[in-house]
Amino acid sequence: MNDRREFLRALAALGTAVTMAPAGELFAQRPYKVTAKGGSIDVHHHHAPPGLGGGGGGGGGAAAGARGASPAGATGRGTAGARGGGGGPWTPQRSIEQMDKFGIVTAILSLTQVGDVIYDNTAKGRAAVRTANEFGAKCMQDYPKRFGLFASIPFPDVEGSLKEIEYACDILKCVGISIYTNENQGHWPGDHHLEPIWEELGRRKTILYMHPWVPACCNNLNYGASSFMNEIDFETTRAVTSFITNGVFFRHRDLKLITAHSGGTLPVLAGRMKDRYPNDKIQYIPDGFWAELRRLYYDCAHATYKMPWAALTALVPPTQLLFGTDYSPEPIETTINEIPNLGLSRDVLEMLERKNAERLFPRFKV
């Protein structure tokens, strides 16, 4: 009898310890690894070219003072001291080490918060973009099975952007083009002066990757948190709205757009957006507003919590889901350790982790 009581006491103590343990500690004991055959393809993975304003400390992604970068002490993510990247500057070897830990076979590189540097609309911005793209291309050439590249363009500079698209696609052999959600001059992607860029990318059937970048209008609003906490996700919604309401997707049906962080606030607001769509632009959504949102692709970086996932999967089919981590500003764990809580079927997991990306990027197909 005494042995049975002691056993029950020990069992109860174990249950209490598990219940009270921080989630991070529990996950640390059983890290999740992807299950897709051939490993996963991470479409949201940041590199940090030396001298571009980022790359110091652990995160290696946010330029000093860049809009959208978390202030010191704000959770330790998205900053130069982020726990995601460890100490020292970003290197391809550090990324590969983390990728191997979680079963990520390929990562497609893109820049993080350096819009103030590359979107200054000057020759200096063009040069910075070229430096970044050549650095990313070198990583891709050195590790062709491990890295792809979403090349950047000097977005407000249309002539410079067209030249960089040609160079990046034809010479560097990038897998797509990366932009921010606004061009740092008070305009969003649907603005008429950017139309030549979409025409060229549509002609080439280029994959377009879009990362949030907080505009000057909504930075430092002083409501008690940094713009990195909320505004970054609203910005994805603004940019997608600009694309649709200005007819970019209507005119260029071969343009494929990947959005970040499970679409930010977009899936939650989709119903209200549908009901408030401008009547004078109805010609741009012949199949309805939701149909346009369902054409887009959504990476899951730092947005695999049940709440955003429920909204996203109520809006789009599993064919539009892509795997992403936001490494190195964000620890891979904050994305990957939530996946087991979603109850995904094996088929959906395989689509998320690899198969959907293989359709977009055939060079990585196994």
mmCIF file of C-alpha atoms in Angstrom:
data_model
loop_
_atom_site.group_PDB
_atom_site.id
_atom_site.type_symbol
_atom_site.label_atom_id
_atom_site.label_comp_id
_atom_site.label_asym_id
_atom_site.label_seq_id
_atom_site.Cartn_x
_atom_site.Cartn_y
_atom_site.Cartn_z
ATOM 1 C CA MET A 1 0.000 0.000 0.000
ATOM 2 C CA ASN A 2 2.804 2.416 0.901
ATOM 3 C CA ASP A 3 4.515 1.706 -2.401
ATOM 4 C CA ARG A 4 1.286 2.477 -4.279
ATOM 5 C CA ARG A 5 0.851 5.805 -2.417
ATOM 6 C CA GLU A 6 4.423 6.794 -3.169
ATOM 7 C CA PHE A 7 3.912 5.937 -6.821
ATOM 8 C CA LEU A 8 0.738 8.069 -7.015
ATOM 9 C CA ARG A 9 2.468 10.992 -5.273
ATOM 10 C CA ALA A 10 5.349 10.802 -7.739
ATOM 11 C CA LEU A 11 2.952 10.633 -10.670
ATOM 12 C CA ALA A 12 1.038 13.690 -9.422
ATOM 13 C CA ALA A 13 4.268 15.613 -8.907
ATOM 14 C CA LEU A 14 5.352 14.790 -12.439
ATOM 15 C CA GLY A 15 2.025 15.999 -13.834
ATOM 16 C CA THR A 16 2.304 19.272 -11.920
ATOM 17 C CA ALA A 17 5.857 19.809 -13.155
ATOM 18 C CA VAL A 18 4.839 19.235 -16.760
ATOM 19 C CA THR A 19 1.827 21.541 -16.443
ATOM 20 C CA MET A 20 3.868 24.347 -14.895
ATOM 21 C CA ALA A 21 6.921 24.036 -17.149
ATOM 22 C CA PRO A 22 7.332 26.829 -19.705
ATOM 23 C CA ALA A 23 6.355 25.730 -23.194
ATOM 24 C CA GLY A 24 9.821 26.494 -24.491
ATOM 25 C CA GLU A 25 11.359 24.086 -22.006
ATOM 26 C CA LEU A 26 8.963 21.313 -22.980
ATOM 27 C CA PHE A 27 9.679 21.871 -26.683
ATOM 28 C CA ALA A 28 13.383 21.883 -25.998
ATOM 29 C CA GLN A 29 13.034 18.320 -24.736
ATOM 30 C CA ARG A 30 11.359 17.126 -27.923
ATOM 31 C CA PRO A 31 12.255 19.379 -30.869
ATOM 32 C CA TYR A 32 10.063 18.876 -33.904
ATOM 33 C CA LYS A 33 11.681 17.818 -37.166
ATOM 34 C CA VAL A 34 9.954 18.020 -40.511
ATOM 35 C CA THR A 35 8.628 14.805 -41.963
ATOM 36 C CA ALA A 36 8.481 15.496 -45.709
ATOM 37 C CA LYS A 37 10.525 13.176 -47.884
ATOM 38 C CA GLY A 38 13.638 15.072 -48.950
ATOM 39 C CA GLY A 39 13.355 17.600 -46.094
ATOM 40 C CA SER A 40 11.604 20.948 -46.052
ATOM 41 C CA ILE A 41 12.109 24.049 -48.202
ATOM 42 C CA ASP A 42 12.268 27.264 -46.181
ATOM 43 C CA VAL A 43 11.077 30.197 -48.331
ATOM 44 C CA HIS A 44 11.517 32.802 -45.559
ATOM 45 C CA HIS A 45 15.166 32.725 -44.552
ATOM 46 C CA HIS A 46 17.270 35.867 -44.201
ATOM 47 C CA HIS A 47 20.881 36.432 -45.122
ATOM 48 C CA ALA A 48 22.912 39.470 -44.076
ATOM 49 C CA PRO A 49 25.573 40.702 -46.515
ATOM 50 C CA PRO A 50 28.518 42.266 -44.679
ATOM 51 C CA GLY A 51 28.505 46.051 -44.583
ATOM 52 C CA LEU A 52 24.842 46.473 -45.553
ATOM 53 C CA GLY A 53 23.752 47.671 -42.129
ATOM 54 C CA GLY A 54 22.757 44.278 -40.716
ATOM 55 C CA GLY A 55 24.608 41.132 -39.841
ATOM 56 C CA GLY A 56 26.067 41.985 -36.458
ATOM 57 C CA GLY A 57 25.113 40.109 -33.320
ATOM 58 C CA GLY A 58 22.841 37.132 -33.468
ATOM 59 C CA GLY A 59 19.922 38.187 -35.621
ATOM 60 C CA GLY A 60 22.081 39.549 -38.390
ATOM 61 C CA GLY A 61 19.067 40.946 -40.177
ATOM 62 C CA ALA A 62 18.020 44.342 -38.875
ATOM 63 C CA ALA A 63 19.986 47.388 -39.795
ATOM 64 C CA ALA A 64 20.803 49.754 -36.987
ATOM 65 C CA GLY A 65 17.789 51.990 -36.615
ATOM 66 C CA ALA A 66 15.863 50.244 -39.399
ATOM 67 C CA ARG A 67 12.113 50.702 -39.370
ATOM 68 C CA GLY A 68 10.368 47.649 -38.040
ATOM 69 C CA ALA A 69 13.368 46.529 -36.003
ATOM 70 C CA SER A 70 12.533 45.734 -32.409
ATOM 71 C CA PRO A 71 13.900 48.106 -29.788
ATOM 72 C CA ALA A 72 16.363 46.825 -27.233
ATOM 73 C CA GLY A 73 14.697 44.587 -24.713
ATOM 74 C CA ALA A 74 11.610 43.811 -26.812
ATOM 75 C CA THR A 75 11.577 40.013 -26.477
ATOM 76 C CA GLY A 76 15.034 39.706 -28.020
ATOM 77 C CA ARG A 77 13.704 38.844 -31.496
ATOM 78 C CA GLY A 78 14.157 40.799 -34.691
ATOM 79 C CA THR A 79 17.209 42.633 -33.369
ATOM 80 C CA ALA A 80 20.945 42.320 -33.677
ATOM 81 C CA GLY A 81 20.956 40.467 -30.380
ATOM 82 C CA ALA A 82 18.264 37.986 -31.322
ATOM 83 C CA ARG A 83 18.549 34.577 -29.763
ATOM 84 C CA GLY A 84 17.719 33.094 -33.130
ATOM 85 C CA GLY A 85 21.113 33.514 -34.741
ATOM 86 C CA GLY A 86 23.557 33.050 -31.896
ATOM 87 C CA GLY A 87 26.602 35.314 -31.580
ATOM 88 C CA GLY A 88 28.559 36.893 -34.407
ATOM 89 C CA PRO A 89 27.615 37.815 -37.981
ATOM 90 C CA TRP A 90 25.413 35.691 -40.218
ATOM 91 C CA THR A 91 27.181 33.032 -42.233
ATOM 92 C CA PRO A 92 25.868 30.343 -44.575
ATOM 93 C CA GLN A 93 27.474 27.747 -42.325
ATOM 94 C CA ARG A 94 25.474 28.952 -39.315
ATOM 95 C CA SER A 95 22.255 28.725 -41.311
ATOM 96 C CA ILE A 96 23.098 25.242 -42.551
ATOM 97 C CA GLU A 97 23.810 24.116 -38.996
ATOM 98 C CA GLN A 98 20.348 25.265 -37.907
ATOM 99 C CA MET A 99 18.710 23.847 -41.019
ATOM 100 C CA ASP A 100 20.224 20.419 -40.389
ATOM 101 C CA LYS A 101 18.995 20.498 -36.810
ATOM 102 C CA PHE A 102 15.370 20.725 -37.948
ATOM 103 C CA GLY A 103 15.373 18.813 -41.221
ATOM 104 C CA ILE A 104 15.401 21.861 -43.504
ATOM 105 C CA VAL A 105 17.225 20.928 -46.690
ATOM 106 C CA THR A 106 16.913 24.133 -48.707
ATOM 107 C CA ALA A 107 16.471 27.781 -47.726
ATOM 108 C CA ILE A 108 15.668 30.601 -50.128
ATOM 109 C CA LEU A 109 17.553 33.669 -48.983
ATOM 110 C CA SER A 110 16.200 37.207 -48.834
ATOM 111 C CA LEU A 111 17.068 40.420 -47.052
ATOM 112 C CA THR A 112 15.341 41.561 -43.902
ATOM 113 C CA GLN A 113 14.896 45.106 -42.571
ATOM 114 C CA VAL A 114 17.297 47.200 -44.674
ATOM 115 C CA GLY A 115 14.795 49.214 -46.705
ATOM 116 C CA ASP A 116 16.360 52.507 -45.647
ATOM 117 C CA VAL A 117 19.559 51.349 -47.340
ATOM 118 C CA ILE A 118 18.361 49.739 -50.579
ATOM 119 C CA TYR A 119 15.240 51.866 -51.184
ATOM 120 C CA ASP A 120 16.820 55.334 -51.019
ATOM 121 C CA ASN A 121 16.138 55.953 -54.750
ATOM 122 C CA THR A 122 19.763 56.844 -55.525
ATOM 123 C CA ALA A 123 22.792 55.263 -57.154
ATOM 124 C CA LYS A 124 23.863 54.274 -53.653
ATOM 125 C CA GLY A 125 20.702 52.194 -53.290
ATOM 126 C CA ARG A 126 21.334 50.498 -56.639
ATOM 127 C CA ALA A 127 24.868 49.636 -55.556
ATOM 128 C CA ALA A 128 23.677 48.243 -52.220
ATOM 129 C CA VAL A 129 21.148 46.018 -53.978
ATOM 130 C CA ARG A 130 23.798 44.714 -56.350
ATOM 131 C CA THR A 131 26.138 43.974 -53.441
ATOM 132 C CA ALA A 132 23.391 42.093 -51.604
ATOM 133 C CA ASN A 133 22.382 40.079 -54.655
ATOM 134 C CA GLU A 134 25.925 39.072 -55.526
ATOM 135 C CA PHE A 135 26.525 38.010 -51.938
ATOM 136 C CA GLY A 136 23.357 35.898 -51.952
ATOM 137 C CA ALA A 137 24.247 34.435 -55.341
ATOM 138 C CA LYS A 138 27.673 33.429 -54.027
ATOM 139 C CA CYS A 139 25.981 31.556 -51.157
ATOM 140 C CA MET A 140 23.746 29.856 -53.704
ATOM 141 C CA GLN A 141 26.698 28.929 -55.940
ATOM 142 C CA ASP A 142 28.746 27.597 -53.019
ATOM 143 C CA TYR A 143 25.819 25.512 -51.691
ATOM 144 C CA PRO A 144 23.516 24.912 -54.695
ATOM 145 C CA LYS A 145 21.390 22.278 -52.972
ATOM 146 C CA ARG A 146 21.057 24.267 -49.747
ATOM 147 C CA PHE A 147 20.267 27.823 -50.887
ATOM 148 C CA GLY A 148 18.210 29.687 -53.440
ATOM 149 C CA LEU A 149 17.936 33.463 -53.714
ATOM 150 C CA PHE A 150 15.110 35.961 -53.857
ATOM 151 C CA ALA A 151 17.057 38.839 -55.377
ATOM 152 C CA SER A 152 16.263 42.380 -54.244
ATOM 153 C CA ILE A 153 15.530 45.368 -56.469
ATOM 154 C CA PRO A 154 15.902 49.116 -55.737
ATOM 155 C CA PHE A 155 12.100 49.335 -55.643
ATOM 156 C CA PRO A 156 11.267 53.057 -56.076
ATOM 157 C CA ASP A 157 13.869 53.289 -58.856
ATOM 158 C CA VAL A 158 11.980 51.704 -61.750
ATOM 159 C CA GLU A 159 14.802 51.884 -64.284
ATOM 160 C CA GLY A 160 17.266 50.459 -61.757
ATOM 161 C CA SER A 161 14.776 47.746 -60.806
ATOM 162 C CA LEU A 162 14.339 46.618 -64.413
ATOM 163 C CA LYS A 163 18.097 46.402 -64.871
ATOM 164 C CA GLU A 164 18.490 44.446 -61.633
ATOM 165 C CA ILE A 165 15.703 42.025 -62.596
ATOM 166 C CA GLU A 166 17.539 41.251 -65.835
ATOM 167 C CA TYR A 167 20.860 40.792 -64.046
ATOM 168 C CA ALA A 168 19.443 38.757 -61.177
ATOM 169 C CA CYS A 169 17.366 36.436 -63.343
ATOM 170 C CA ASP A 170 19.647 35.999 -66.345
ATOM 171 C CA ILE A 171 23.124 36.200 -64.807
ATOM 172 C CA LEU A 172 22.757 35.309 -61.122
ATOM 173 C CA LYS A 173 20.009 32.715 -61.796
ATOM 174 C CA CYS A 174 17.955 33.704 -58.760
ATOM 175 C CA VAL A 175 14.728 31.794 -58.112
ATOM 176 C CA GLY A 176 12.614 34.927 -57.704
ATOM 177 C CA ILE A 177 12.502 38.603 -56.797
ATOM 178 C CA SER A 178 12.007 40.026 -53.311
ATOM 179 C CA ILE A 179 10.320 43.330 -52.456
ATOM 180 C CA TYR A 180 9.124 45.090 -49.336
ATOM 181 C CA THR A 181 5.477 45.960 -48.829
ATOM 182 C CA ASN A 182 6.094 49.630 -49.669
ATOM 183 C CA GLU A 183 8.766 51.502 -51.574
ATOM 184 C CA ASN A 184 9.881 53.807 -48.742
ATOM 185 C CA GLN A 185 8.542 56.892 -50.522
ATOM 186 C CA GLY A 186 4.909 56.781 -49.379
ATOM 187 C CA HIS A 187 3.611 54.412 -52.068
ATOM 188 C CA TRP A 188 2.444 50.796 -52.082
ATOM 189 C CA PRO A 189 2.948 48.158 -54.807
ATOM 190 C CA GLY A 190 -0.116 49.014 -56.876
ATOM 191 C CA ASP A 191 1.009 52.576 -57.510
ATOM 192 C CA HIS A 192 0.915 53.309 -61.250
ATOM 193 C CA HIS A 193 4.592 54.337 -61.480
ATOM 194 C CA LEU A 194 5.657 50.783 -60.545
ATOM 195 C CA GLU A 195 3.675 49.138 -63.361
ATOM 196 C CA PRO A 196 6.727 48.486 -65.617
ATOM 197 C CA ILE A 197 8.172 46.265 -62.873
ATOM 198 C CA TRP A 198 5.060 44.071 -62.716
ATOM 199 C CA GLU A 199 4.869 43.938 -66.496
ATOM 200 C CA GLU A 200 8.426 42.613 -66.687
ATOM 201 C CA LEU A 201 8.010 40.132 -63.830
ATOM 202 C CA GLY A 202 4.710 38.938 -65.286
ATOM 203 C CA ARG A 203 6.330 38.472 -68.694
ATOM 204 C CA ARG A 204 9.055 36.377 -67.092
ATOM 205 C CA LYS A 205 6.546 34.504 -64.877
ATOM 206 C CA THR A 206 8.809 35.330 -61.960
ATOM 207 C CA ILE A 207 7.981 34.356 -58.378
ATOM 208 C CA LEU A 208 7.624 37.488 -56.244
ATOM 209 C CA TYR A 209 8.381 37.324 -52.520
ATOM 210 C CA MET A 210 7.089 40.176 -50.349
ATOM 211 C CA HIS A 211 8.355 40.947 -46.853
ATOM 212 C CA PRO A 212 6.715 43.519 -44.562
ATOM 213 C CA TRP A 213 8.426 46.887 -44.108
ATOM 214 C CA VAL A 214 6.789 49.466 -41.839
ATOM 215 C CA PRO A 215 6.159 52.755 -43.683
ATOM 216 C CA ALA A 216 7.178 56.088 -42.206
ATOM 217 C CA CYS A 217 3.536 56.990 -41.599
ATOM 218 C CA CYS A 218 3.061 54.123 -39.126
ATOM 219 C CA ASN A 219 6.420 53.971 -37.423
ATOM 220 C CA ASN A 220 6.845 55.178 -33.834
ATOM 221 C CA LEU A 221 3.119 55.707 -33.275
ATOM 222 C CA ASN A 222 3.809 55.758 -29.544
ATOM 223 C CA TYR A 223 0.992 53.543 -28.321
ATOM 224 C CA GLY A 224 3.216 51.484 -26.054
ATOM 225 C CA ALA A 225 4.946 48.992 -28.355
ATOM 226 C CA SER A 226 7.366 48.976 -31.256
ATOM 227 C CA SER A 227 6.090 48.850 -34.816
ATOM 228 C CA PHE A 228 7.514 45.333 -34.992
ATOM 229 C CA MET A 229 4.790 44.078 -32.662
ATOM 230 C CA ASN A 230 1.712 45.007 -34.741
ATOM 231 C CA GLU A 231 2.375 47.242 -37.739
ATOM 232 C CA ILE A 232 4.502 44.722 -39.592
ATOM 233 C CA ASP A 233 1.472 42.453 -40.004
ATOM 234 C CA PHE A 234 -0.940 45.221 -40.969
ATOM 235 C CA GLU A 235 1.524 46.222 -43.670
ATOM 236 C CA THR A 236 1.111 42.919 -45.510
ATOM 237 C CA THR A 237 -2.626 43.622 -45.692
ATOM 238 C CA ARG A 238 -2.048 47.133 -47.048
ATOM 239 C CA ALA A 239 0.294 45.896 -49.762
ATOM 240 C CA VAL A 240 -1.950 43.057 -50.942
ATOM 241 C CA THR A 241 -4.900 45.467 -51.016
ATOM 242 C CA SER A 242 -2.839 47.827 -53.166
ATOM 243 C CA PHE A 243 -1.973 45.050 -55.610
ATOM 244 C CA ILE A 244 -5.618 43.992 -55.984
ATOM 245 C CA THR A 245 -7.469 47.314 -55.989
ATOM 246 C CA ASN A 246 -5.075 48.781 -58.551
ATOM 247 C CA GLY A 247 -5.454 45.833 -60.894
ATOM 248 C CA VAL A 248 -1.905 44.473 -60.830
ATOM 249 C CA PHE A 249 -2.985 40.845 -60.435
ATOM 250 C CA PHE A 250 -5.809 41.344 -62.950
ATOM 251 C CA ARG A 251 -3.390 42.571 -65.630
ATOM 252 C CA HIS A 252 -0.597 40.117 -64.846
ATOM 253 C CA ARG A 253 -2.142 36.730 -64.141
ATOM 254 C CA ASP A 254 1.211 34.952 -64.360
ATOM 255 C CA LEU A 255 2.583 36.971 -61.422
ATOM 256 C CA LYS A 256 2.776 34.721 -58.357
ATOM 257 C CA LEU A 257 3.097 36.439 -54.976
ATOM 258 C CA ILE A 258 4.304 34.909 -51.704
ATOM 259 C CA THR A 259 3.350 36.771 -48.535
ATOM 260 C CA ALA A 260 4.964 36.327 -45.119
ATOM 261 C CA HIS A 261 3.819 35.337 -41.617
ATOM 262 C CA SER A 262 0.649 33.476 -42.710
ATOM 263 C CA GLY A 263 -0.560 36.668 -44.372
ATOM 264 C CA GLY A 264 -0.319 38.851 -41.278
ATOM 265 C CA THR A 265 -3.739 40.345 -40.540
ATOM 266 C CA LEU A 266 -5.060 39.591 -44.027
ATOM 267 C CA PRO A 267 -6.907 36.298 -43.311
ATOM 268 C CA VAL A 268 -8.624 37.790 -40.245
ATOM 269 C CA LEU A 269 -9.785 40.895 -42.132
ATOM 270 C CA ALA A 270 -10.697 39.158 -45.405
ATOM 271 C CA GLY A 271 -14.447 39.163 -44.787
ATOM 272 C CA ARG A 272 -14.624 42.838 -43.859
ATOM 273 C CA MET A 273 -12.347 43.698 -46.779
ATOM 274 C CA LYS A 274 -14.687 41.881 -49.182
ATOM 275 C CA ASP A 275 -17.670 43.876 -47.940
ATOM 276 C CA ARG A 276 -15.807 47.175 -48.287
ATOM 277 C CA TYR A 277 -14.141 46.598 -51.628
ATOM 278 C CA PRO A 278 -14.325 49.769 -53.812
ATOM 279 C CA ASN A 279 -17.263 49.610 -56.223
ATOM 280 C CA ASP A 280 -15.372 51.526 -58.895
ATOM 281 C CA LYS A 281 -12.682 48.805 -59.025
ATOM 282 C CA ILE A 282 -14.920 45.773 -59.242
ATOM 283 C CA GLN A 283 -13.560 45.007 -62.730
ATOM 284 C CA TYR A 284 -10.299 43.859 -61.149
ATOM 285 C CA ILE A 285 -11.922 40.967 -59.263
ATOM 286 C CA PRO A 286 -13.991 39.092 -61.877
ATOM 287 C CA ASP A 287 -14.213 36.009 -59.646
ATOM 288 C CA GLY A 288 -14.661 37.925 -56.399
ATOM 289 C CA PHE A 289 -12.296 39.353 -53.802
ATOM 290 C CA TRP A 290 -11.638 36.112 -51.941
ATOM 291 C CA ALA A 291 -10.627 34.398 -55.184
ATOM 292 C CA GLU A 292 -7.791 36.909 -55.532
ATOM 293 C CA LEU A 293 -6.568 36.161 -52.012
ATOM 294 C CA ARG A 294 -6.698 32.436 -52.737
ATOM 295 C CA ARG A 295 -4.303 32.887 -55.666
ATOM 296 C CA LEU A 296 -1.562 34.057 -53.320
ATOM 297 C CA TYR A 297 0.927 31.933 -51.389
ATOM 298 C CA TYR A 298 1.453 32.280 -47.647
ATOM 299 C CA ASP A 299 4.559 31.291 -45.726
ATOM 300 C CA CYS A 300 4.056 30.224 -42.128
ATOM 301 C CA ALA A 301 7.103 31.934 -40.564
ATOM 302 C CA HIS A 302 6.462 32.707 -36.875
ATOM 303 C CA ALA A 303 2.733 32.250 -37.522
ATOM 304 C CA THR A 304 1.976 28.596 -36.835
ATOM 305 C CA TYR A 305 0.070 29.403 -33.664
ATOM 306 C CA LYS A 306 -3.446 27.994 -33.739
ATOM 307 C CA MET A 307 -5.124 31.413 -33.993
ATOM 308 C CA PRO A 308 -3.545 32.740 -37.229
ATOM 309 C CA TRP A 309 -3.498 29.247 -38.693
ATOM 310 C CA ALA A 310 -7.239 28.833 -38.191
ATOM 311 C CA ALA A 311 -7.903 32.103 -40.022
ATOM 312 C CA LEU A 312 -5.507 31.328 -42.859
ATOM 313 C CA THR A 313 -6.753 27.796 -43.509
ATOM 314 C CA ALA A 314 -10.363 28.992 -43.443
ATOM 315 C CA LEU A 315 -9.469 31.315 -46.322
ATOM 316 C CA VAL A 316 -7.078 29.386 -48.589
ATOM 317 C CA PRO A 317 -6.638 25.743 -49.630
ATOM 318 C CA PRO A 318 -3.553 23.806 -48.476
ATOM 319 C CA THR A 319 -2.019 24.154 -51.950
ATOM 320 C CA GLN A 320 -1.175 27.792 -51.081
ATOM 321 C CA LEU A 321 0.768 27.107 -47.873
ATOM 322 C CA LEU A 322 4.551 27.360 -47.732
ATOM 323 C CA PHE A 323 7.091 26.631 -45.033
ATOM 324 C CA GLY A 324 9.181 29.506 -43.660
ATOM 325 C CA THR A 325 11.076 30.271 -40.460
ATOM 326 C CA ASP A 326 12.203 33.952 -40.486
ATOM 327 C CA TYR A 327 15.655 32.786 -39.419
ATOM 328 C CA SER A 328 18.015 34.344 -38.356
ATOM 329 C CA PRO A 329 16.185 37.314 -36.783
ATOM 330 C CA GLU A 330 13.642 34.801 -35.479
ATOM 331 C CA PRO A 331 14.565 31.471 -33.862
ATOM 332 C CA ILE A 332 13.445 28.532 -35.967
ATOM 333 C CA GLU A 333 11.809 27.048 -32.870
ATOM 334 C CA THR A 334 9.089 29.726 -32.709
ATOM 335 C CA THR A 335 7.724 28.447 -36.003
ATOM 336 C CA ILE A 336 8.508 24.773 -36.021
ATOM 337 C CA ASN A 337 7.628 23.861 -32.447
ATOM 338 C CA GLU A 338 4.018 24.980 -32.902
ATOM 339 C CA ILE A 339 3.373 22.742 -35.923
ATOM 340 C CA PRO A 340 2.516 19.593 -33.905
ATOM 341 C CA ASN A 341 -0.304 21.546 -32.211
ATOM 342 C CA LEU A 342 -2.090 22.150 -35.528
ATOM 343 C CA GLY A 343 -3.262 18.566 -36.065
ATOM 344 C CA LEU A 344 -2.306 18.574 -39.738
ATOM 345 C CA SER A 345 -2.746 15.449 -41.827
ATOM 346 C CA ARG A 346 0.340 13.896 -43.373
ATOM 347 C CA ASP A 347 -0.731 15.071 -46.831
ATOM 348 C CA VAL A 348 -1.088 18.686 -45.701
ATOM 349 C CA LEU A 349 2.202 18.526 -43.814
ATOM 350 C CA GLU A 350 3.973 17.343 -46.948
ATOM 351 C CA MET A 351 2.407 20.140 -48.979
ATOM 352 C CA LEU A 352 3.396 22.723 -46.382
ATOM 353 C CA GLU A 353 6.909 21.467 -45.808
ATOM 354 C CA ARG A 354 7.925 20.716 -49.378
ATOM 355 C CA LYS A 355 5.503 19.809 -52.171
ATOM 356 C CA ASN A 356 3.987 23.251 -52.717
ATOM 357 C CA ALA A 357 7.441 24.817 -52.885
ATOM 358 C CA GLU A 358 8.581 22.159 -55.363
ATOM 359 C CA ARG A 359 5.799 23.241 -57.717
ATOM 360 C CA LEU A 360 7.006 26.849 -57.544
ATOM 361 C CA PHE A 361 10.720 26.034 -57.627
ATOM 362 C CA PRO A 362 11.258 22.888 -59.729
ATOM 363 C CA ARG A 363 15.049 23.083 -59.370
ATOM 364 C CA PHE A 364 14.671 21.864 -55.776
ATOM 365 C CA LYS A 365 12.455 18.907 -56.589
ATOM 366 C CA VAL A 366 13.739 15.510 -55.423
#
